[in-house]
Short mmCIF file of C-alpha atoms in Angstrom, two decimals:
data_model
loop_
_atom_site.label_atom_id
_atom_site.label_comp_id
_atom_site.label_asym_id
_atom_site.label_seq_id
_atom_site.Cartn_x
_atom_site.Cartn_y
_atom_site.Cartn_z
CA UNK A 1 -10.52 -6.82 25.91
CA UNK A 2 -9.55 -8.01 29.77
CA UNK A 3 -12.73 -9.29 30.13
CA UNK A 4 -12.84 -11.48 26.93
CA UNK A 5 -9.35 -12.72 27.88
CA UNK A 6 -9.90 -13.59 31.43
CA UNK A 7 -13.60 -15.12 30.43
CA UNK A 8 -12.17 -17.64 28.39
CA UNK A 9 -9.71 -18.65 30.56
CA UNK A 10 -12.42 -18.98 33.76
CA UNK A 11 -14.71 -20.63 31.05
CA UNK A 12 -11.78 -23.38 30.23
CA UNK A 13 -11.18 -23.71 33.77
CA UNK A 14 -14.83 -24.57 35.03
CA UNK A 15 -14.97 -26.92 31.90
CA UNK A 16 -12.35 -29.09 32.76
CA UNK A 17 -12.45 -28.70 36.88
CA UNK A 18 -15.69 -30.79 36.92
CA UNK A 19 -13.99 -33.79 37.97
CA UNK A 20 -12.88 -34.05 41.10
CA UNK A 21 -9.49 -36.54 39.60
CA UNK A 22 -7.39 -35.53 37.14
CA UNK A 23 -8.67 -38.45 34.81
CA UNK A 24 -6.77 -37.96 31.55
CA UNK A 25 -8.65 -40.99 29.58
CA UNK A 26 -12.21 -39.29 31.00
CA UNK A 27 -10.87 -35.75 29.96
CA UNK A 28 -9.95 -36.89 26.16
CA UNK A 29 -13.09 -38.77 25.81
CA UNK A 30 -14.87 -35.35 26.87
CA UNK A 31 -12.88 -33.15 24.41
CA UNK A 32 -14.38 -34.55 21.34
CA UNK A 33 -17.19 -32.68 22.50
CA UNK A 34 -18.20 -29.15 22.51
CA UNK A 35 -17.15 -27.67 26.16
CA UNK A 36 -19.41 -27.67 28.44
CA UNK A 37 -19.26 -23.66 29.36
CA UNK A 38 -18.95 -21.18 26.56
CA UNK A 39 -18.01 -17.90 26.85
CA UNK A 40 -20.35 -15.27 24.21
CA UNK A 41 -17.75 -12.34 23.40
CA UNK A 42 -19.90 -10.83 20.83
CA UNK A 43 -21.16 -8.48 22.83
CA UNK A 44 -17.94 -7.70 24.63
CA UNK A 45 -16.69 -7.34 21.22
CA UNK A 46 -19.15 -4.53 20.23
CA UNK A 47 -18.15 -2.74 23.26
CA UNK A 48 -14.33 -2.79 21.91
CA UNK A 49 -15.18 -1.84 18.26
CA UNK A 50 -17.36 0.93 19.32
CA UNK A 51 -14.88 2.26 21.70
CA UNK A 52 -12.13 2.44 19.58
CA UNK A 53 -14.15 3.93 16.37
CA UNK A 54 -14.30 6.99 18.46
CA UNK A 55 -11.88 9.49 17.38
CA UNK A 56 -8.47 9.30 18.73
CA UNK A 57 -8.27 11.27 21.83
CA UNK A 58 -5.38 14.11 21.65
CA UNK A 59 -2.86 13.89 24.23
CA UNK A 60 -2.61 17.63 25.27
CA UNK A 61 -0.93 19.02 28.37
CA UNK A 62 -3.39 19.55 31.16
CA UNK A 63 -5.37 16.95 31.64
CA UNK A 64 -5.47 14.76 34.50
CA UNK A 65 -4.43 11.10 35.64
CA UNK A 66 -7.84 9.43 34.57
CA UNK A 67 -7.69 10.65 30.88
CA UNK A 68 -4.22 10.40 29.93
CA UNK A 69 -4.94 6.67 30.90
CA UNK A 70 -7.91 6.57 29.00
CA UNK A 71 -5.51 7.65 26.22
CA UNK A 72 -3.28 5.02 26.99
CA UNK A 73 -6.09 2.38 27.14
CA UNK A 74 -7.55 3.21 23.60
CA UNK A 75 -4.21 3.36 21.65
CA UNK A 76 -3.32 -0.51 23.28
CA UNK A 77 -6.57 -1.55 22.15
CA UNK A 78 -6.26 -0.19 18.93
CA UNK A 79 -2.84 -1.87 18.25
CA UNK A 80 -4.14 -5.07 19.40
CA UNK A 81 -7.26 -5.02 17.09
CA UNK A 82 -5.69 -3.89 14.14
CA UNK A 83 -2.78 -6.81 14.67
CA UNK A 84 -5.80 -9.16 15.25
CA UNK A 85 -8.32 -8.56 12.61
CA UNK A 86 -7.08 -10.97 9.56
CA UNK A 87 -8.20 -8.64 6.71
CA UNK A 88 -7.05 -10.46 4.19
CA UNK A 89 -9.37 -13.37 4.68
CA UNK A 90 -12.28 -10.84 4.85
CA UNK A 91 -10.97 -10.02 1.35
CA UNK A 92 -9.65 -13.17 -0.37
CA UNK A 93 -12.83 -14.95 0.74
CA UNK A 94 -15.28 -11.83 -0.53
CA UNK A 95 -13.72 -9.88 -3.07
CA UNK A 96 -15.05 -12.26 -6.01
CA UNK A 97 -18.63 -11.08 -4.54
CA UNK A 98 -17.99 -7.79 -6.25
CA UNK A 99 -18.18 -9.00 -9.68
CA UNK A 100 -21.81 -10.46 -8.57
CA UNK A 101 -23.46 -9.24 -5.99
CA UNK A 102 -26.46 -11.37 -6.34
CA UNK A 103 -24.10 -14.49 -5.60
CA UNK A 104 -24.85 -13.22 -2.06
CA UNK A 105 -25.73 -9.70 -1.30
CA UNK A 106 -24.94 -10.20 2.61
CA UNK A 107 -21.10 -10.49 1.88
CA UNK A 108 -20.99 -8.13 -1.00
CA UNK A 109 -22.27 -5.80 1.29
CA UNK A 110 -19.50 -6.66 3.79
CA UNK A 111 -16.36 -6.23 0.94
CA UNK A 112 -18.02 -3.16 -0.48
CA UNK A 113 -18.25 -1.48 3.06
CA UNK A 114 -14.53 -2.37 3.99
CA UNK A 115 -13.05 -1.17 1.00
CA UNK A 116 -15.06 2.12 0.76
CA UNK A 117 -13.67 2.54 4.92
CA UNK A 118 -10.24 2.04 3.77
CA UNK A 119 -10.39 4.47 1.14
CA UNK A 120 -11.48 6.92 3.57
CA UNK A 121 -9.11 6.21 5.68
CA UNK A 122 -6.44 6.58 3.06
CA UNK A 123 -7.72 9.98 1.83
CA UNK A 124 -7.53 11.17 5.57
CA UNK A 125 -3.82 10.37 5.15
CA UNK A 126 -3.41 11.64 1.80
CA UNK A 127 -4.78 15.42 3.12
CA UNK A 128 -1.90 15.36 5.77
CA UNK A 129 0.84 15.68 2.99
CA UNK A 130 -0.21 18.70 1.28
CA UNK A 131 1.77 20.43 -1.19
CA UNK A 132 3.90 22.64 0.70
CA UNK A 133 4.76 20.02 3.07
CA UNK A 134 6.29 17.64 0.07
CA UNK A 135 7.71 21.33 -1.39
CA UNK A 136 9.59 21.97 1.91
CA UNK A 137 10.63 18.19 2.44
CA UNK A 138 13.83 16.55 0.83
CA UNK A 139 12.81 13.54 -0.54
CA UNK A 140 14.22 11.16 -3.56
CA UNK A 141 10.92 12.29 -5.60
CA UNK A 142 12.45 15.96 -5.44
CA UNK A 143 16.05 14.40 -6.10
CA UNK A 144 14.72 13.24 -9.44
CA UNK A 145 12.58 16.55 -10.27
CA UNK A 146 15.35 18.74 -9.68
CA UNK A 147 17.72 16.65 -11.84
CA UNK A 148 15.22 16.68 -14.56
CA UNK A 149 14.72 20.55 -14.38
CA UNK A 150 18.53 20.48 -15.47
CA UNK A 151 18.89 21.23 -19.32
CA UNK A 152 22.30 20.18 -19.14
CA UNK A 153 20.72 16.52 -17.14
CA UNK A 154 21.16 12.96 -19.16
CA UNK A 155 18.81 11.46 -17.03
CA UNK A 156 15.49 10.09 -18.93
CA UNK A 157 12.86 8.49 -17.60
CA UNK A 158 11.41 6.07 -19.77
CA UNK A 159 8.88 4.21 -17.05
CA UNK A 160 7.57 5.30 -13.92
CA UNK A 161 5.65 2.54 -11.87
CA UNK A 162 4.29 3.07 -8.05
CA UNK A 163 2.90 0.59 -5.37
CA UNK A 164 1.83 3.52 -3.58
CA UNK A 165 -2.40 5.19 -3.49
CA UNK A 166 -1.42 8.70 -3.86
CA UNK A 167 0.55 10.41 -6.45
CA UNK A 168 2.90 12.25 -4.66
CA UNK A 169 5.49 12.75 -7.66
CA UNK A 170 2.71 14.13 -9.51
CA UNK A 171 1.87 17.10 -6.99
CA UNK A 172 6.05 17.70 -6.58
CA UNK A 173 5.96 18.07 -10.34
CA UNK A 174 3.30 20.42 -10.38
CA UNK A 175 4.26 22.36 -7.35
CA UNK A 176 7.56 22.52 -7.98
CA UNK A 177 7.13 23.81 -11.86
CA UNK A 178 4.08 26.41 -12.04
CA UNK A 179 3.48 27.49 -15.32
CA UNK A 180 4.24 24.60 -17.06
CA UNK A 181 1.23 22.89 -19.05
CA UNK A 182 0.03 19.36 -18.36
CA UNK A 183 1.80 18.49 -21.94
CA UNK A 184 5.53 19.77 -21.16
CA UNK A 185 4.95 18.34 -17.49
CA UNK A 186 4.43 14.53 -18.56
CA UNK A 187 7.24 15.11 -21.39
CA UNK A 188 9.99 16.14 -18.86
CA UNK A 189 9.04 14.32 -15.84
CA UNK A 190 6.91 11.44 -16.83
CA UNK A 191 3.83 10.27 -15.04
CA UNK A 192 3.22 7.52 -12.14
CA UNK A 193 1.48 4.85 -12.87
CA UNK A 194 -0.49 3.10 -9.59
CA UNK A 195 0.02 -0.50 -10.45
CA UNK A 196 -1.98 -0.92 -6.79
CA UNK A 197 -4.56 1.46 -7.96
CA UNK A 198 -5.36 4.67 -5.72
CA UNK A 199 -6.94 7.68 -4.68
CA UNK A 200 -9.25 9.00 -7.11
CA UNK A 201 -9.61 5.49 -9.00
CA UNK A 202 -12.90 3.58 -8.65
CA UNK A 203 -13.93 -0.25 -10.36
CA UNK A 204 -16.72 -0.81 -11.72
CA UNK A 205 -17.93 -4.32 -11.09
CA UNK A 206 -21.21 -4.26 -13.53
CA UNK A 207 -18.99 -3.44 -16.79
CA UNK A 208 -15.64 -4.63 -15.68
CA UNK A 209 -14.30 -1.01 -15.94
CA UNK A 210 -12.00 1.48 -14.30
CA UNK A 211 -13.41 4.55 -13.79
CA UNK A 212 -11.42 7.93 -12.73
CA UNK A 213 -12.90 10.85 -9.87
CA UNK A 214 -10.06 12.85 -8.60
CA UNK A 215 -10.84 13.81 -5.41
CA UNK A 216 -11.31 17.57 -6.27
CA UNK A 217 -13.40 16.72 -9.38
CA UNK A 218 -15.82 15.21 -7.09
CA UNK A 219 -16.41 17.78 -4.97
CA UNK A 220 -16.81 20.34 -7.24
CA UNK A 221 -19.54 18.26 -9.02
CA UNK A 222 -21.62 17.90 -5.46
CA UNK A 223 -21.16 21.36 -5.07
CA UNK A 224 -22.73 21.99 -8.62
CA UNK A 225 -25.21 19.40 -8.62
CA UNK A 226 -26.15 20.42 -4.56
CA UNK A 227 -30.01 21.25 -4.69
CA UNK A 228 -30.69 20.56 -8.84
CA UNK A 229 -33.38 18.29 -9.00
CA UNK A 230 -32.17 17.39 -12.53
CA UNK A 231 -28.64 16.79 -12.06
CA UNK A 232 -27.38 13.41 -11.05
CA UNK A 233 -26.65 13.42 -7.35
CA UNK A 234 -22.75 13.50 -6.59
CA UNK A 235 -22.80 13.46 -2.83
CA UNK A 236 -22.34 9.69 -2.85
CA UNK A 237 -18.61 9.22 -4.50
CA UNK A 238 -19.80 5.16 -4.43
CA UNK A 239 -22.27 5.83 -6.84
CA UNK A 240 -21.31 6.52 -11.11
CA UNK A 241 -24.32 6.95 -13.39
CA UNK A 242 -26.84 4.52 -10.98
CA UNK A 243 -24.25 2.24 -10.40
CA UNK A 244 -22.33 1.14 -7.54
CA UNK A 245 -18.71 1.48 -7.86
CA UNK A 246 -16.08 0.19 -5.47
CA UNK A 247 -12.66 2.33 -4.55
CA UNK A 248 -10.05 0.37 -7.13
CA UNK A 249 -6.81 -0.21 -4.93
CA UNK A 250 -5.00 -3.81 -4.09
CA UNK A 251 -4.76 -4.31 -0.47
CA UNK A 252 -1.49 -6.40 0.73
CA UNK A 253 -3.46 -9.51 0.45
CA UNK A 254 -3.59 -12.93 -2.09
CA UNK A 255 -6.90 -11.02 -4.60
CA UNK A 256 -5.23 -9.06 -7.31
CA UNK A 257 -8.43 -8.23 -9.66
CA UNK A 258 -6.94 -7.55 -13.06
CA UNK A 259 -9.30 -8.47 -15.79
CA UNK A 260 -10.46 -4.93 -16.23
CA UNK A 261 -8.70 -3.68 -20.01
CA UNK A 262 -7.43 -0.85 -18.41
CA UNK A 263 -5.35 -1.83 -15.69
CA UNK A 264 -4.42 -4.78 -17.85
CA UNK A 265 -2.88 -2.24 -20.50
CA UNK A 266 -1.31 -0.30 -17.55
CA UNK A 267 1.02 -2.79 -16.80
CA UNK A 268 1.35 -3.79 -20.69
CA UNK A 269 2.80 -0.45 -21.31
CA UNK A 270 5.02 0.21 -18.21
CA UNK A 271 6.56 -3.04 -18.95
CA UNK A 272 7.33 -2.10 -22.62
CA UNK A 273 8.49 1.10 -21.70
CA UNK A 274 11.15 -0.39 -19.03
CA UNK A 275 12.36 -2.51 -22.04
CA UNK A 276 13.63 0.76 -23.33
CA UNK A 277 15.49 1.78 -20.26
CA UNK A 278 19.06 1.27 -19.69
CA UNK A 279 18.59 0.44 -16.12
CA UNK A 280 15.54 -0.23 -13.29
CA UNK A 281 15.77 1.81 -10.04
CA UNK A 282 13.34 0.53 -7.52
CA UNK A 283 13.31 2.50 -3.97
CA UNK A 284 11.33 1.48 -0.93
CA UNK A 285 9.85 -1.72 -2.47
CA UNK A 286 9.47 -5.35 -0.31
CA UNK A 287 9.34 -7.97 -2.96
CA UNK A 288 7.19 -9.45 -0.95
CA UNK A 289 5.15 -12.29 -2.02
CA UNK A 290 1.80 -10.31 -2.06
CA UNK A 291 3.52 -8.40 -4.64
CA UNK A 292 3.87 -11.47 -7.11
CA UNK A 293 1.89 -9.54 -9.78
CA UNK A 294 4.87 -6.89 -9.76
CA UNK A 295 7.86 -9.34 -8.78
CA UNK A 296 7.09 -11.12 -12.24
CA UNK A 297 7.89 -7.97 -14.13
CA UNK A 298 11.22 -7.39 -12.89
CA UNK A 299 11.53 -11.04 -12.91
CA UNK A 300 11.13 -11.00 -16.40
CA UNK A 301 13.08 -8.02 -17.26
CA UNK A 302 16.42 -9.58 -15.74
CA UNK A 303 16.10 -12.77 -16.84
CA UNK A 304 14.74 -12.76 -20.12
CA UNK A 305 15.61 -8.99 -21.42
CA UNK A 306 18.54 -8.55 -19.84
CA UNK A 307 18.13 -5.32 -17.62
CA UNK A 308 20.00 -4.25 -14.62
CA UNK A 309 17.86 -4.02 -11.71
CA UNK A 310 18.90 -1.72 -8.89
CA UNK A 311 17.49 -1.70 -5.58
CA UNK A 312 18.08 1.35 -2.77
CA UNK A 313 18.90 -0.17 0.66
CA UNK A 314 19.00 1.38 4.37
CA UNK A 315 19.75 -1.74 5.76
CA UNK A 316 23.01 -1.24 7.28
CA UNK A 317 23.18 -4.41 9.35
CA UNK A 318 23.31 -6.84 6.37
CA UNK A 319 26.33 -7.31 3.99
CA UNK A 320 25.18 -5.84 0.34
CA UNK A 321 26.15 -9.57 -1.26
CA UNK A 322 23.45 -10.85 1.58
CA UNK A 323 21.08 -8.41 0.44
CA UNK A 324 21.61 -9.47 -3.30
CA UNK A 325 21.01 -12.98 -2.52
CA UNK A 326 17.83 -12.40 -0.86
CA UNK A 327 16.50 -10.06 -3.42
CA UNK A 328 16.92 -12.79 -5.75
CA UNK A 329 15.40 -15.78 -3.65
CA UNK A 330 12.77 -13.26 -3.67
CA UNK A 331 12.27 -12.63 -6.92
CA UNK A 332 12.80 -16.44 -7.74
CA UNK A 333 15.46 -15.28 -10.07
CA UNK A 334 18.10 -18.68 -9.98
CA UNK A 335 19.84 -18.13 -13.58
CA UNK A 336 23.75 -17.09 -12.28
CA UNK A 337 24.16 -14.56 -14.89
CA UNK A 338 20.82 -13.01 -14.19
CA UNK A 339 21.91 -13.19 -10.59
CA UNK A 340 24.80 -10.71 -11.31
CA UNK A 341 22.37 -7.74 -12.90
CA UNK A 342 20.49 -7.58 -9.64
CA UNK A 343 22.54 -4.92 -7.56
CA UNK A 344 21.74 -3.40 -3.90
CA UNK A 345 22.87 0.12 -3.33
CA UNK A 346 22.78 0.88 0.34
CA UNK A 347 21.84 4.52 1.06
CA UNK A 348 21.85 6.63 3.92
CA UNK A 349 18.98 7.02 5.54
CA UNK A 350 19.12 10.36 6.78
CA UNK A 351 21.21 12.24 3.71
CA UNK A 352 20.39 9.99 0.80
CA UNK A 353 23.83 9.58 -0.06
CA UNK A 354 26.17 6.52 -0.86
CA UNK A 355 29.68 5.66 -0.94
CA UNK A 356 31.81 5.24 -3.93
CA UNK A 357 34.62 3.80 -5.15
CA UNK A 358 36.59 6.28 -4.18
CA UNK A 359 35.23 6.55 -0.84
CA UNK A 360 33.40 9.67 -1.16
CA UNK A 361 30.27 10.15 -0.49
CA UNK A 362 27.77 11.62 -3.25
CA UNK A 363 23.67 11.63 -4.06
CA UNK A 364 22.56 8.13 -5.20
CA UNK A 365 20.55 9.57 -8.20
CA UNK A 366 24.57 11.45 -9.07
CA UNK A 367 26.20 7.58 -8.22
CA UNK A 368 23.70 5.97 -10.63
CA UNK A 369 24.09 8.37 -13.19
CA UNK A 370 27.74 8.44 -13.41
CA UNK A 371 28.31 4.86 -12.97
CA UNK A 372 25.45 3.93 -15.66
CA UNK A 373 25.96 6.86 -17.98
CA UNK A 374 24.89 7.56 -20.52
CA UNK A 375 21.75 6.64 -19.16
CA UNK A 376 17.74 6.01 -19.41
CA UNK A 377 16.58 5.44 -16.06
CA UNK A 378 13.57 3.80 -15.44
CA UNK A 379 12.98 5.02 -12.06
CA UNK A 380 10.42 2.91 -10.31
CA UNK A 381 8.78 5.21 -7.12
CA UNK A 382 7.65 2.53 -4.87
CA UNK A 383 6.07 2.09 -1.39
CA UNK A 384 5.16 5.27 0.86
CA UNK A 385 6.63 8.83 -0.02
CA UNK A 386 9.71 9.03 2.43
CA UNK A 387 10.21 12.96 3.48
CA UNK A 388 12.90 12.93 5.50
CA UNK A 389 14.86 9.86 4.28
#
């Protein structure tokens, strides 16, 4: 990285020191040309991209001055790459490759590889949070199971959307109520549904179609099929019936692929099912304008249906009324009325709690509840699962 950045600066240098007076007419006639010394960083760039594709070195006690700096070294690099590399060109100018490879087969290649490195990246992550980890956590997905658990409980989910790859409510559910069936599970607690697609969800760009592989499906069909000549071979999770398949999530970037039925009637029915709720709770959620595909629905459903749309805040340094004029500028929402049904509820960060009117302090899923009731929530899990907050 040093020597790319102090290359091109000699390079510049020697190209415009080759006059011996600072002619500015001269050096303006010269700049419409290519310079006259290039620097080649591909190479140099190889070097970076294969050092920091090694896996990250631990930082243990013990081990001397030389290492800990080579520690040091790789994790700079590594945040200076990854702020660097514009991704979402790579995607918005290949993705549509997908749906035909033989377009050009040289950047289909390219999109396929990225997104199939991603996922693995993603279901790295996704092992870290195990089940007793989110069991021994408090989180706002386990403030919503245990209220449901309660018979006596008036909360009802009618609608539960996620930006997020992994379906962390769904393993709290299960973990947290053994010996319920799949049936009584999804009647109680509802299910997520990944607008952004996720782990365990492929695309099929030769028939347009989403196909599903849980992670622990697959593996249990290489392990069957490992070493039967007659079975179709599983140890590629790319590959469905002799055809490629992509991993199906939206990255934060301009290409939202949505023509495929299925994710098309995903959104149909969340969206008719938060018609039915009373009120729309969204939790750790941007708005931002990558997000358009989602912003619209909410958009909608204030303006147009005349829901109350809630939105959990840690920001403590902005004024709530501040906060509810930018969520609106954000959601393009200008009607006044429809103005006054978008509502931020700021929440500590640390106990989940929030003020009332009476200055006490109480759960926000209790807060919404009692100031709503009798309620329907349509509780809207968004964004990373938040342990600790």
């Amino acid at each position: 990285m040093l020597t790319i950045i102090c290359g091109v600066n000699i390079s510049e240098k020697i190209s415009g020191g080759l006059f011996l007076v600072n002619n500015n007419k001269l050096q303006k006639f010269f700049n419409k040309f290519s310079p006259r010394f290039n620097m080649d960083i591909g190479r140099e760039s190889d070097h970076i991209f294969d050092f920091i594709q090694q896996k990250q070195p631990a930082l243990v006690e013990g081990k001397d001055e030389v290492e800990r700096f080579s520690i040091l070294v790789w994790n700079l690099i590594y945040k200076l790459c990854a702020k660097a590399i514009d991704y979402q060109k790579l995607l918005d100018d290949n993705f549509r490759y997908i749906m035909s490879p033989k377009t050009n087969w040289a950047k289909f290649t390219k999109i396929m590889m990225f997104l199939q490195t991603a996922y693995d990246v993603i279901t790295e992550s996704n092992h870290r949070l195990t089940i007793d980890k989110l069991k021994a956590s408090e989180s706002y997905y386990k403030d919503i199971i245990q209220e449901l658990q309660k018979d006596s409980s008036i909360l009802h989910i009618k609608g539960l959307g996620s930006s997020n790859y992994n379906d962390y409510y769904g393993k709290l559910v299960k973990g947290l109520n053994e010996g319920m069936d799949e049936n009584e599970l999804k009647e109680r607690f509802g299910s997520i549904s990944r607008l952004n697609g996720g782990v365990g969800e492929f695309y099929n760009p030769y028939k347009n179609s989403l196909i599903i592989i849980e992670e622990d499906e697959f593996k249990a069909e290489a392990k069957a099929t490992d070493g039967n000549q007659d079975a179709e071979p599983r140890n590629n999770r790319f590959l469905f019936k002799n055809q490629l398949i992509t991993p199906f999530f939206f990255t934060q970037s301009g290409t939202k692929p949505m023509t495929s039925i299925d994710i098309s009637c995903r959104y149909a029915d969340l969206y008719r099912n938060y018609q039915e709720a009373d009120a729309i709770v969204v939790i750790g959620f941007n708005f931002n304008s990558d997000d358009s595909h989602i912003n619209t629905i909410f958009r909608d459903l204030v303006e147009e249906k005349g829901k109350i749309l809630i939105s959990l805040s840690i920001d403590s340094d902005h004024e709530v009324d501040t906060q509810e004029e930018e969520l609106c500028k954000k959601l393009r929402i200008d009607d006044k009325e429809a103005m006054k049904r978008v509502k931020v509820l700021l929440i500590d960060k640390k106990t989940r709690f929030v003020q009332n009117e009476k200055g006490q302090s109480t759960l926000w899923l209790d807060y919404i509840i009692e100031r709503y009731k009798p309620i329907s929530v349509s509780k809207v899990a968004w964004g990373a699962m938040q342990t600790k907050a």
